[in-house]
XYZ file of C-alpha atoms in Angstrom:
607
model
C 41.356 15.854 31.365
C 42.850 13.648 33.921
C 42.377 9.808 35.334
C 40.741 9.250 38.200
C 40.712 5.884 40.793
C 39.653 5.044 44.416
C 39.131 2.031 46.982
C 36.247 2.508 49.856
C 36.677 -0.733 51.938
C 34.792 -0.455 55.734
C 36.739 -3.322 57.021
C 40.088 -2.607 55.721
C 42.764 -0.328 57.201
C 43.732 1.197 53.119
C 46.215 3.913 54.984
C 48.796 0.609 54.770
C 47.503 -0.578 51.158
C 49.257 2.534 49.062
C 50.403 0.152 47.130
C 47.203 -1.435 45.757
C 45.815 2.269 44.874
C 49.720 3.576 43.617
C 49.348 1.124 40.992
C 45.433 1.484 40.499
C 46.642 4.832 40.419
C 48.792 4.255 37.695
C 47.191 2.473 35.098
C 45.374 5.902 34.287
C 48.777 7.400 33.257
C 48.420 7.321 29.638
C 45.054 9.716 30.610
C 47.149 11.967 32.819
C 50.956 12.117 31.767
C 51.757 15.024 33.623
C 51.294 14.487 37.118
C 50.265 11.603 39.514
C 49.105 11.540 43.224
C 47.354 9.419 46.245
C 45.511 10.324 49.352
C 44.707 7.782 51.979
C 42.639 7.840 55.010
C 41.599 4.456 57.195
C 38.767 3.559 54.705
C 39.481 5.226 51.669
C 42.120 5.917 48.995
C 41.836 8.324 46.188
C 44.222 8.450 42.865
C 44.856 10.660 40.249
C 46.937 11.015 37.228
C 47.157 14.620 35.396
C 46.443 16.002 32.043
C 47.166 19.409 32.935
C 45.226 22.539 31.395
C 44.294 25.332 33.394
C 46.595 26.380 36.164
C 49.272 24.218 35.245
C 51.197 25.244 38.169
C 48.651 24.609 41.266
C 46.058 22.116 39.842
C 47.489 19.359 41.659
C 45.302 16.295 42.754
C 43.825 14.700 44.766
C 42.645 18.218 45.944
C 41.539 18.957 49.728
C 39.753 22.021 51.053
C 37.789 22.588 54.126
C 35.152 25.613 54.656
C 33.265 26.207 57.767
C 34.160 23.164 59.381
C 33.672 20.792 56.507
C 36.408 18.989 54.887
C 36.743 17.127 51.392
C 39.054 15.597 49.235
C 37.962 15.606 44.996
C 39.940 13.466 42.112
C 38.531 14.806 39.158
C 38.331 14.091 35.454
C 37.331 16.703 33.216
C 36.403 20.751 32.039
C 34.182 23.037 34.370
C 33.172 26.050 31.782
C 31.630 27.993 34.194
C 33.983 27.759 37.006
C 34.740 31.773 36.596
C 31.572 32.573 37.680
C 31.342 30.037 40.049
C 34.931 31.187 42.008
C 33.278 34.917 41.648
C 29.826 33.286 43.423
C 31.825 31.605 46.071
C 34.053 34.458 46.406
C 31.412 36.854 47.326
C 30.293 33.947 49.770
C 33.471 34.262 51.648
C 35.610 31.068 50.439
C 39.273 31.839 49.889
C 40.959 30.275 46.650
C 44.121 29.336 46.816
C 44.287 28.125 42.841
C 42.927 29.050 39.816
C 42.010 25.835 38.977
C 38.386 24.791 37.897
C 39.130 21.918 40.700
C 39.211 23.904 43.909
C 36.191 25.507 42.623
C 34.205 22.318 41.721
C 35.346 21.354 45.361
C 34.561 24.407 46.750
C 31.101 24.558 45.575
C 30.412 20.565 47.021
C 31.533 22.333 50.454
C 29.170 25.732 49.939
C 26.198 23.967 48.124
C 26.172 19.969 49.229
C 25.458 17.745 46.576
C 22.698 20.123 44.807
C 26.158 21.661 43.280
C 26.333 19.539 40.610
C 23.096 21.399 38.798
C 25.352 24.216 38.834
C 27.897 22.890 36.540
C 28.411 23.084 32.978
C 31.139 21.280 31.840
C 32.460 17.277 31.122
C 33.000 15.778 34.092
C 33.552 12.738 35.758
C 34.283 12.961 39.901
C 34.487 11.689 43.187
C 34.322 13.291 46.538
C 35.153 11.980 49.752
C 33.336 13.591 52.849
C 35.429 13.043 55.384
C 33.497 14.629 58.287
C 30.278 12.766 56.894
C 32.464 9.767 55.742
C 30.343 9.822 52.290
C 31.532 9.217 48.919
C 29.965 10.653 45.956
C 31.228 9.109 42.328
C 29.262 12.016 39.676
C 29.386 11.665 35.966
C 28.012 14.397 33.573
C 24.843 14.723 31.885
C 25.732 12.905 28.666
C 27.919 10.857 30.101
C 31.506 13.018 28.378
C 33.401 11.079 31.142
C 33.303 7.532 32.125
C 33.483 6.423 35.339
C 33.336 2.508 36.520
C 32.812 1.217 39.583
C 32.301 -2.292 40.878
C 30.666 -3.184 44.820
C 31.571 -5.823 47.056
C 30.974 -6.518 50.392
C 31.824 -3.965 52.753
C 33.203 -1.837 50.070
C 33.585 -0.097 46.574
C 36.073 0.451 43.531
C 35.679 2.953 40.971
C 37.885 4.259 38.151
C 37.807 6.098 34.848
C 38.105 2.976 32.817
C 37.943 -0.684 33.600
C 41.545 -1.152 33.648
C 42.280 0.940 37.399
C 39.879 -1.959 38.924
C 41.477 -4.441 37.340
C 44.571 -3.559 38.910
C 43.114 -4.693 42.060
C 42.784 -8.752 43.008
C 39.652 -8.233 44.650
C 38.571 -7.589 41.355
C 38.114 -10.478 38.378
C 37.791 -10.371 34.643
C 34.666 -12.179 34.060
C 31.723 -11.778 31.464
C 28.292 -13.437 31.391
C 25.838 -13.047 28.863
C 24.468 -10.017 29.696
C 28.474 -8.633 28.797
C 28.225 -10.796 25.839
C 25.565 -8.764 24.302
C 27.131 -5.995 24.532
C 30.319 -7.450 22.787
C 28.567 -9.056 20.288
C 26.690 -5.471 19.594
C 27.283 -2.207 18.583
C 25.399 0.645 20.783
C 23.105 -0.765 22.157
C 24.139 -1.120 25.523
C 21.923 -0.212 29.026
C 22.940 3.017 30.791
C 24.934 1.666 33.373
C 25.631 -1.758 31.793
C 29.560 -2.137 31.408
C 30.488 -5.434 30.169
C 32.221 -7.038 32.955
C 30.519 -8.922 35.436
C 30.304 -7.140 38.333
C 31.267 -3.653 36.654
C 28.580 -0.754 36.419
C 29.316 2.575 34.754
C 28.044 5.665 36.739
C 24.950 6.571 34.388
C 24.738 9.993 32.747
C 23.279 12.402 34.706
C 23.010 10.576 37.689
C 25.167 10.502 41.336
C 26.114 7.814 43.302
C 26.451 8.507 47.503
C 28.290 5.394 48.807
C 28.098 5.500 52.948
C 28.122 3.065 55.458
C 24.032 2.605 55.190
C 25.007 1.409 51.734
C 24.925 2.351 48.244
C 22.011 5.139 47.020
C 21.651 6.053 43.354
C 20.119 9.744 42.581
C 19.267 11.430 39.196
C 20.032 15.078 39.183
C 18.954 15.396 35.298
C 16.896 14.480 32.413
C 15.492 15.556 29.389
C 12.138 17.195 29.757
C 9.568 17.132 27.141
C 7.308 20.774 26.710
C 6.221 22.285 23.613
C 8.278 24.095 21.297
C 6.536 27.502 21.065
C 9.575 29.702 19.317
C 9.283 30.365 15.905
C 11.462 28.960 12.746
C 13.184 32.569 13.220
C 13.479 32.813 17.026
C 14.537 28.810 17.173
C 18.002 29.603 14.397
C 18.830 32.099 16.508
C 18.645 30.999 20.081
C 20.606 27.683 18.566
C 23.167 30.054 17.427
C 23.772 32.118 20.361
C 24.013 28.335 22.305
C 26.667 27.415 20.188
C 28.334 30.593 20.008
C 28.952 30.447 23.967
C 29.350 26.709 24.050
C 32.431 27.293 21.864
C 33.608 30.170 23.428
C 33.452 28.539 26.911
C 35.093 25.901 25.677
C 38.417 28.099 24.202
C 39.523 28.661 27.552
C 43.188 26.476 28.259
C 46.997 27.233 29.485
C 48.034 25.013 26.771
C 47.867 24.778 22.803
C 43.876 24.016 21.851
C 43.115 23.629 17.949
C 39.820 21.962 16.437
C 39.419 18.687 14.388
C 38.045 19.251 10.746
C 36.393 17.063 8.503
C 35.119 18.991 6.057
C 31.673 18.243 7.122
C 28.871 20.649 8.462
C 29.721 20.070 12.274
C 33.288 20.208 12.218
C 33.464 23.396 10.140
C 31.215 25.322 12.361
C 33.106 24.787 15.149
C 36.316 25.794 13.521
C 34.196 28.631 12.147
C 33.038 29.801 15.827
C 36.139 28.912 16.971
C 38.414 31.181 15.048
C 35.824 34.411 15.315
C 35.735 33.465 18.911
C 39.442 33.239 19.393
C 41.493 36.369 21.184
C 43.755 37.993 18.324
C 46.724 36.529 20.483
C 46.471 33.337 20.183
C 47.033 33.833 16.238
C 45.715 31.499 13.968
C 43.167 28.454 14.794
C 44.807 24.938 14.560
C 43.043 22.723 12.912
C 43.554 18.504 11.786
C 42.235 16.187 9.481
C 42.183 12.404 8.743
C 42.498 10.833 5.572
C 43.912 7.899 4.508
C 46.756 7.317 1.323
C 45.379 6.119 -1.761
C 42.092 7.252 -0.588
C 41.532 8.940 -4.447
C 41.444 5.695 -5.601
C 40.565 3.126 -3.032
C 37.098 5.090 -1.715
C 34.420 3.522 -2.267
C 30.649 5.404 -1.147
C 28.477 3.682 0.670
C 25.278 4.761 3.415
C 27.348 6.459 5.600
C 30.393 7.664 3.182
C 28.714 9.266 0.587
C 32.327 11.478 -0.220
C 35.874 12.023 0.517
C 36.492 14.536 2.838
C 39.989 16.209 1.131
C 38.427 18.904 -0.906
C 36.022 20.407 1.394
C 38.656 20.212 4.240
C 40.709 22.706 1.841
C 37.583 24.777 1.074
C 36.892 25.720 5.226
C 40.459 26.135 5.487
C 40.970 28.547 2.425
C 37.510 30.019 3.951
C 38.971 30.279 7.495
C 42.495 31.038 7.022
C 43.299 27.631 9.465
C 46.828 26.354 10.091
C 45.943 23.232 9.158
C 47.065 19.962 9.293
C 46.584 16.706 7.314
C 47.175 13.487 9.197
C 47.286 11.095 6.237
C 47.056 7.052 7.141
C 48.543 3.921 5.866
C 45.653 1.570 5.871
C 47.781 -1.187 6.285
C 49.047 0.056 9.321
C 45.945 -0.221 11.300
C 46.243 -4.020 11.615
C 49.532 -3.374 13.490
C 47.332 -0.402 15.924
C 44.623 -2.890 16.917
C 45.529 -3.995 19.372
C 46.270 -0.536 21.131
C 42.924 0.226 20.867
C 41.896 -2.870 22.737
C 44.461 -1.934 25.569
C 42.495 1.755 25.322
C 39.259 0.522 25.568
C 39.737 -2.893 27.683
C 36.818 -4.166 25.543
C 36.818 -5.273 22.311
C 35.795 -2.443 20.177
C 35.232 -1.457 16.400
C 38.483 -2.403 14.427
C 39.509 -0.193 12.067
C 36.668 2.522 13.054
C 38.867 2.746 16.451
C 42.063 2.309 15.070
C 42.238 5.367 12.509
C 40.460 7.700 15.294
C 43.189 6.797 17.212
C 46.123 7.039 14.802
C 44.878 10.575 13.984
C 44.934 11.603 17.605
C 47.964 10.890 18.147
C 49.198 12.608 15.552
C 47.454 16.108 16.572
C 48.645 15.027 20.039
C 52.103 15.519 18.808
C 51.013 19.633 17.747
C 48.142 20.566 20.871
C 46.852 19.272 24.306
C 43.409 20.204 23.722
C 40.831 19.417 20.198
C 37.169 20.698 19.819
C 35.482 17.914 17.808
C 31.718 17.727 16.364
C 30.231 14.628 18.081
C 26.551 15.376 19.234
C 25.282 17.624 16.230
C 24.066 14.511 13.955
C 22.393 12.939 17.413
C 20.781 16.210 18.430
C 19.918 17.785 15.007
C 18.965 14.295 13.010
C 22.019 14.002 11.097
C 22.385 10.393 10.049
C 20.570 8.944 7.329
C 18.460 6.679 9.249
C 16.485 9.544 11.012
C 14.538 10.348 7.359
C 14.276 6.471 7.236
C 12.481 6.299 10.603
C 10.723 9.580 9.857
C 9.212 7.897 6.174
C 8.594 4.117 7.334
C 8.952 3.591 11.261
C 10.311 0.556 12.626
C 10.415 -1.443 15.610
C 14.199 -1.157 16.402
C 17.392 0.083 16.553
C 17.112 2.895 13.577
C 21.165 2.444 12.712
C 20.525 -1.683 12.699
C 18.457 -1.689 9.844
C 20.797 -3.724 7.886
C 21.080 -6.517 10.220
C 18.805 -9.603 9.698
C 20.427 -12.220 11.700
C 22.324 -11.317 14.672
C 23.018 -14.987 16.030
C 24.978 -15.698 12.246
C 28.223 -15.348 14.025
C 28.075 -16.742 17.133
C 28.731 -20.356 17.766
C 26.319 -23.335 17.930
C 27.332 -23.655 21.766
C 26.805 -19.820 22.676
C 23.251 -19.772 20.915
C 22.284 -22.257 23.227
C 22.514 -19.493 25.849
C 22.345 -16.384 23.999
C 19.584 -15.244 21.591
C 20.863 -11.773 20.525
C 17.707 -10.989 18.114
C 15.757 -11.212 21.272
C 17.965 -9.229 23.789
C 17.793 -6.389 21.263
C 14.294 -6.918 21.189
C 14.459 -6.690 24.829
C 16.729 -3.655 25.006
C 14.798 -1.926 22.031
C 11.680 -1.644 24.084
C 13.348 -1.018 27.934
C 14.711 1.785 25.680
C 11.475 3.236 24.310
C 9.673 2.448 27.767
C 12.010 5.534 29.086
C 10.717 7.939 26.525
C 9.593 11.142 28.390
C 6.219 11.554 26.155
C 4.691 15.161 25.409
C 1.175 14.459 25.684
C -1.186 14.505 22.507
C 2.178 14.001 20.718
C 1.045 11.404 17.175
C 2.373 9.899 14.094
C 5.713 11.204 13.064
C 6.919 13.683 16.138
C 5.648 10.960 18.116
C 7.988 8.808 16.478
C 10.926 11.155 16.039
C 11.241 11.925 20.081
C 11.787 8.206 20.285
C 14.596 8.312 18.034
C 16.073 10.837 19.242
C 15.909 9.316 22.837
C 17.392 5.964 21.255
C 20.081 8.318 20.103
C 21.161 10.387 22.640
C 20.854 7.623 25.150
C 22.697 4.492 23.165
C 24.187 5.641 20.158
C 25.299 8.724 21.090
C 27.390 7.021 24.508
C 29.060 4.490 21.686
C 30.259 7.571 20.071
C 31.265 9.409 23.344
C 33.220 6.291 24.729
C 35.222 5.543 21.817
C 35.935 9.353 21.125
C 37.351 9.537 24.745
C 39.318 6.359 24.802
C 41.064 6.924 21.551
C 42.155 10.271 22.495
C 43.102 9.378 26.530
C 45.248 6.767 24.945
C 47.546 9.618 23.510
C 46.722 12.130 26.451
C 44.745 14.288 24.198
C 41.425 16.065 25.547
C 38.519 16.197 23.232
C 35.920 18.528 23.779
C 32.642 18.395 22.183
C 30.339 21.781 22.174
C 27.639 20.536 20.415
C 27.043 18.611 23.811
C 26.487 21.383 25.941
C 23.419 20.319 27.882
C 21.901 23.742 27.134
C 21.787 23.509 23.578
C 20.792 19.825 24.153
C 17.649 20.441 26.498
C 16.676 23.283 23.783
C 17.177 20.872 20.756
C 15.284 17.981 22.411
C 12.017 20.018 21.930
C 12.494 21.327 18.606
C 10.211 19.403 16.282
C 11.757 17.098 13.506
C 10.062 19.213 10.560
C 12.132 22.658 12.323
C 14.840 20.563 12.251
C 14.785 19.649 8.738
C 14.721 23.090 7.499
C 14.667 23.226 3.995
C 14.119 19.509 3.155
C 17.937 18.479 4.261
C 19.404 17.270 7.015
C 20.215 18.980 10.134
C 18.799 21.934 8.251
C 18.410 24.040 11.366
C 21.916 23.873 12.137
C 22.857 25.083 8.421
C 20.507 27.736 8.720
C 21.978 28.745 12.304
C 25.800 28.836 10.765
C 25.300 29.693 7.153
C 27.276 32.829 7.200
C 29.693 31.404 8.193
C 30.803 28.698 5.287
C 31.502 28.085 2.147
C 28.632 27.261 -0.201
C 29.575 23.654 -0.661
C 30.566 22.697 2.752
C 27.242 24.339 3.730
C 25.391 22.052 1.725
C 27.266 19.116 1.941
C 25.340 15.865 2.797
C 26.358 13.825 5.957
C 29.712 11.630 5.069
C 31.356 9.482 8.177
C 34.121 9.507 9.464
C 36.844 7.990 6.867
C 38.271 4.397 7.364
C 40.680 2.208 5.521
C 39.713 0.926 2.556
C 43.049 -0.340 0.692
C 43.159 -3.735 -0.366
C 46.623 -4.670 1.208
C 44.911 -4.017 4.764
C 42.046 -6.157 3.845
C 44.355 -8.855 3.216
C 46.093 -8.297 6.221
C 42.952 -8.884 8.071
C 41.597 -11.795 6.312
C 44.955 -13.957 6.873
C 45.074 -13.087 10.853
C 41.557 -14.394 11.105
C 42.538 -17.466 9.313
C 46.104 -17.468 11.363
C 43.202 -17.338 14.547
C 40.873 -20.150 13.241
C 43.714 -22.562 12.702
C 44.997 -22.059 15.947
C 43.348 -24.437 18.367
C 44.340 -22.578 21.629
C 42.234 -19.691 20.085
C 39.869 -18.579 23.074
C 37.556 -16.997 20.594
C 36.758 -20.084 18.701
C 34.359 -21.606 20.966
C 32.350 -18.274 20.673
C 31.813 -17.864 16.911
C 30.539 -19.305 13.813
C 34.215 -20.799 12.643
C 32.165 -21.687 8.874
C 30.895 -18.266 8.866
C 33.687 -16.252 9.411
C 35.983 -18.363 7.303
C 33.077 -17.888 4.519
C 33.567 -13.863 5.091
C 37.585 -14.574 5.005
C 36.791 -15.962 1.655
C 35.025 -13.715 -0.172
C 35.346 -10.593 -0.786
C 32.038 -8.952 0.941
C 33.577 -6.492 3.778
C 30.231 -4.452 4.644
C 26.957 -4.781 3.809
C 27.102 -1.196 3.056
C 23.950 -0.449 4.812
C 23.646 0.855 8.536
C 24.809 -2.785 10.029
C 27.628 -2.759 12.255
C 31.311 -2.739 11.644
C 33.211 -5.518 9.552
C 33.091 -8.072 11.563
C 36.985 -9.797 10.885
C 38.447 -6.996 13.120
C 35.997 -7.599 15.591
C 37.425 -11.412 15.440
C 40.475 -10.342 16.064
C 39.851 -8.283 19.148
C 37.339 -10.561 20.681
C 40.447 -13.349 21.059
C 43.050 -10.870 22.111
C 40.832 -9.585 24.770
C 40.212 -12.968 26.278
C 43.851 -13.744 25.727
C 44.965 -10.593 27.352
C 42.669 -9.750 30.135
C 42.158 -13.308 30.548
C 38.837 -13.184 30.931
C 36.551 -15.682 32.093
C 33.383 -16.575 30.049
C 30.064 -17.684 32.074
C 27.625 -18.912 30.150
């Protein structure tokens, strides 16, 4: 999977700065723990830091080539599926490989094709290229945005890496947030494509490149969703979505190291073990597979709108079904308290509490058994999983459809920050820059009308939430995640499909169930959507509630002049957790994070 870094600076000589970039360079280590290298030219210096998986022998990075003349230099973070036909493609067209890496070909192609190469790909990926004959830099992130990449201008130059902390390992670079960063702390997915907290940071957005040269900075989208009519039939529509997935999971079996699958029990997660052990060669033996759950769970569960049932029993029925060598990473809620923290240093943001904590206790775990996991995140965003998609599809709002149980989103922040921040209004604001972008099918009414917007608010704000903590949590631990049901394929096909084909059969993602059904047990195949699993026991709880009240009596606390101190100490109090609607994560973890990250980071508020 890899971690990837780099300094353009016109004015500087960077060939004497290795330092600087070394240890940019080496903040992504936890992302690459294999390998590590640097190249430097006058202007530019490129970093990378290995997760190796295919070619484990040659793959090395940075990675040069030249071709007819032209010369290039690629760090690169991520999976190219297709680079086999690709290398056979540029074969025929006379390049010479000297690897068998999916790099050299992804570098390959840049030199053969120019920057129309990237249509080509099929994959994750998160890159940049340095031109040296044309003295260009490209930073390219992936259609759904798999990958992060940062990057932050300033005059007469440009730093980019895969997560904030590579730029903050260089001065020119300061931890600041405004209120436009505040929004998105204070939120949960809702953030702008491109938006990235810090002030002064921008993400690369999905599906888009950006060509940094000395006439400046030029953004250019190479890909979007497109909106035709669906003309298939109910009959034609299950199977084209099964022959997607079929070669989405194939594709994505190929590795030089040990690959299993994560399992939840759930619809998504099954079918990809499902397709993943029919599509597996007969020597690689048995599929791997992992689940989460947490001790005491029997008893301390408790169901709410988006954990309607434990996950245990139909995790043994797909693994009877399957045959699986399975795994069972079981948690000690208490011990998330004591993980939070790493999840801060993972995401360099404050993030979700114990929603981030147990997805990253569970990856390290299956870290310990396989490099590489195929995980489910996508199908409920592309097939209308979650329960607020029949909401929206019965009584439409004017909003977020997942913040339906929020009715006051200024009721923690402080008297002070309200003066300057309105949050019911910026997600006002937000909500309709977000519909504004809907690509409309004209003559499209009433409920498919609504539906495509939901599914753009999905795939463009909830759906990057999901794909940001999935990748952090697992980078932390050097684990790659890859995630079929994201194949931009299947995604461009799905994005057409109207909401009554993809309720097939009155329940959720009932096109999908229809698409795998022979391929799962009974139960599992109609088993409602259930979330992912998180701590419920009350010693963790209580752990919680007395480091929020250890924080509000501590008057050095930099968090404290940001919240509502009488409304968090009334949630410390009590005994309300979650509303147990769609509203966001508890908010006492949150607490907690929010002052560690201005503690740690030392980050500068500007109001």
């Amino acid at each position: 999977m890899c971690g990837i870094t780099g300094w353009l600076d016109w004015h500087r000589d960077l060939s004497v700065d290795a330092s600087t970039v070394r240890a940019m360079t080496e903040t992504m280590a936890c992302r690459g723990p294999d390998a590590g290298g640097v190249w430097l030219a006058r202007h530019v210096g490129l970093g990378h830091r290995r997760l190796a998986v295919i070619d484990l022998e040659n793959g090395t990075q940075p990675m040069r080539a030249t071709h007819d003349g032209a010369e290039a230099v690629v760090t690169f973070s991520g999976e190219i599926y297709n680079f086999r036909e690709l290398r056979a493609e540029l074969t025929a067209a006379g390049h010479a490989f000297r690897t068998r890496s999916d790099t050299e070909v992804l570098l390959r192609a840049y030199l053969h094709w120019g920057e129309e190469f990237v249509t080509r790909l099929n994959g994750m990926f998160a890159f940049a290229i340095w031109d040296v004959r044309t003295e260009t830099l490209l930073l390219v992130r992936d259609r759904l945005g798999i990958k992060p990449l940062y990057y932050a201008e300033y005059p007469g130059g440009v730093l980019f890496g895969s997560e904030p902390k590579a730029l903050l390992a260089n001065d020119l670079f300061v931890p600041e947030v405004d209120v436009d960063g505040l929004v998105d702390v204070f939120s949960v997915a809702a953030k702008r494509p491109g938006d990235a907290v810090f002030r002064g940071l921008r993400e690369v957005r999905p599906g888009w490149i950006v060509r940094v040269d000395r006439t400046g900075t030029h953004h250019r989208r190479y890909w979007q969703l497109e909106s035709r009519p669906h003309t298939d039939s109910p009959e034609q529509t299950v199977r084209t979505v099964r022959e997607l997935l079929e070669d989405a999971v194939t594709r994505q079996l190929v590795a030089d190291v040990p690959l299993g699958a994560l399992l939840s029990g759930g619809l998504d997660s099954s079918a990809l073990c499902a397709l993943a052990a029919a599509g597996r060669s007969a020597e690689h033996g048995k599929l791997s597979t992992y689940s989460v759950d947490f001790a005491g769970s029997e008893t301390d569960f408790k169901a709410d709108a988006l954990h309607v049932s434990r996950d245990a029993p139909y995790v043994a029925a797909v693994v009877d079904h399957l045959s699986t060598d399975h795994t069972s990473v079981v948690l000690d809620a208490p011990d998330l308290l004591g993980n939070l923290e790493a999840t801060l240093t993972a995401r360099d943001i404050p993030g979700v509490g114990d929603l981030d904590v147990s997805l990253y206790l569970l990856f390290r775990e299956v870290r310990r058994h396989t490099t590489v996991a195929l995980s489910g995140e996508g199908a409920d965003d592309f097939f209308g999983g979650y329960p607020w998609f029949l909401a929206e599809a019965n009584r439409p709002t004017e909003n977020f459809p997942w913040s339906a149980g929020i009715t006051n989103r200024n009721a923690m922040l402080s008297a002070d920050l309200r003066a300057h921040l309105d949050l019911d209004a910026a997600m006002a604001e937000r909500y309709a820059e977000a519909v504004a972008e809907v690509p409309r099918l004209p003559g499209e009414t009433g409920v498919d009308r609504r539906m495509r917007e939901v599914f753009y608010l999905q795939i463009t704000r909830f759906l990057p939430f999901l794909l940001d903590r999935k990748d952090r949590m697992s980078m932390r631990v050097g684990l790659e995640v890859r995630v079929p049901f994201c194949d931009h394929r299947l995604v461009e096909y799905l994005w057409n499909v109207p909401w009554s084909l993809k309720r097939m059969g009155g329940q959720e993602k009932g096109l999908l169930r229809e698409a795998v059904a022979d391929l799962l047990p009974a139960q599992v195949l109609r088993r409602p959507k259930s979330g992912f699993p998180f701590g419920q026991s009350p010693e963790y709880l209580t752990a919680i509630r007395n480091a929020v009240r250890d924080m509000l009596g501590d008057p050095s606390s930099p968090a404290r002049p940001l919240l509502n101190e009488r409304a968090l100490r009334e949630l410390v109090d009590s005994d309300a957790w979650s509303s147990g609607t769609f509203s966001p994560p508890p908010w006492l973890p949150r607490a907690l994070l929010l002052d560690a990250w201005l503690r740690r980071y030392r980050v500068r508020v500007r109001w």
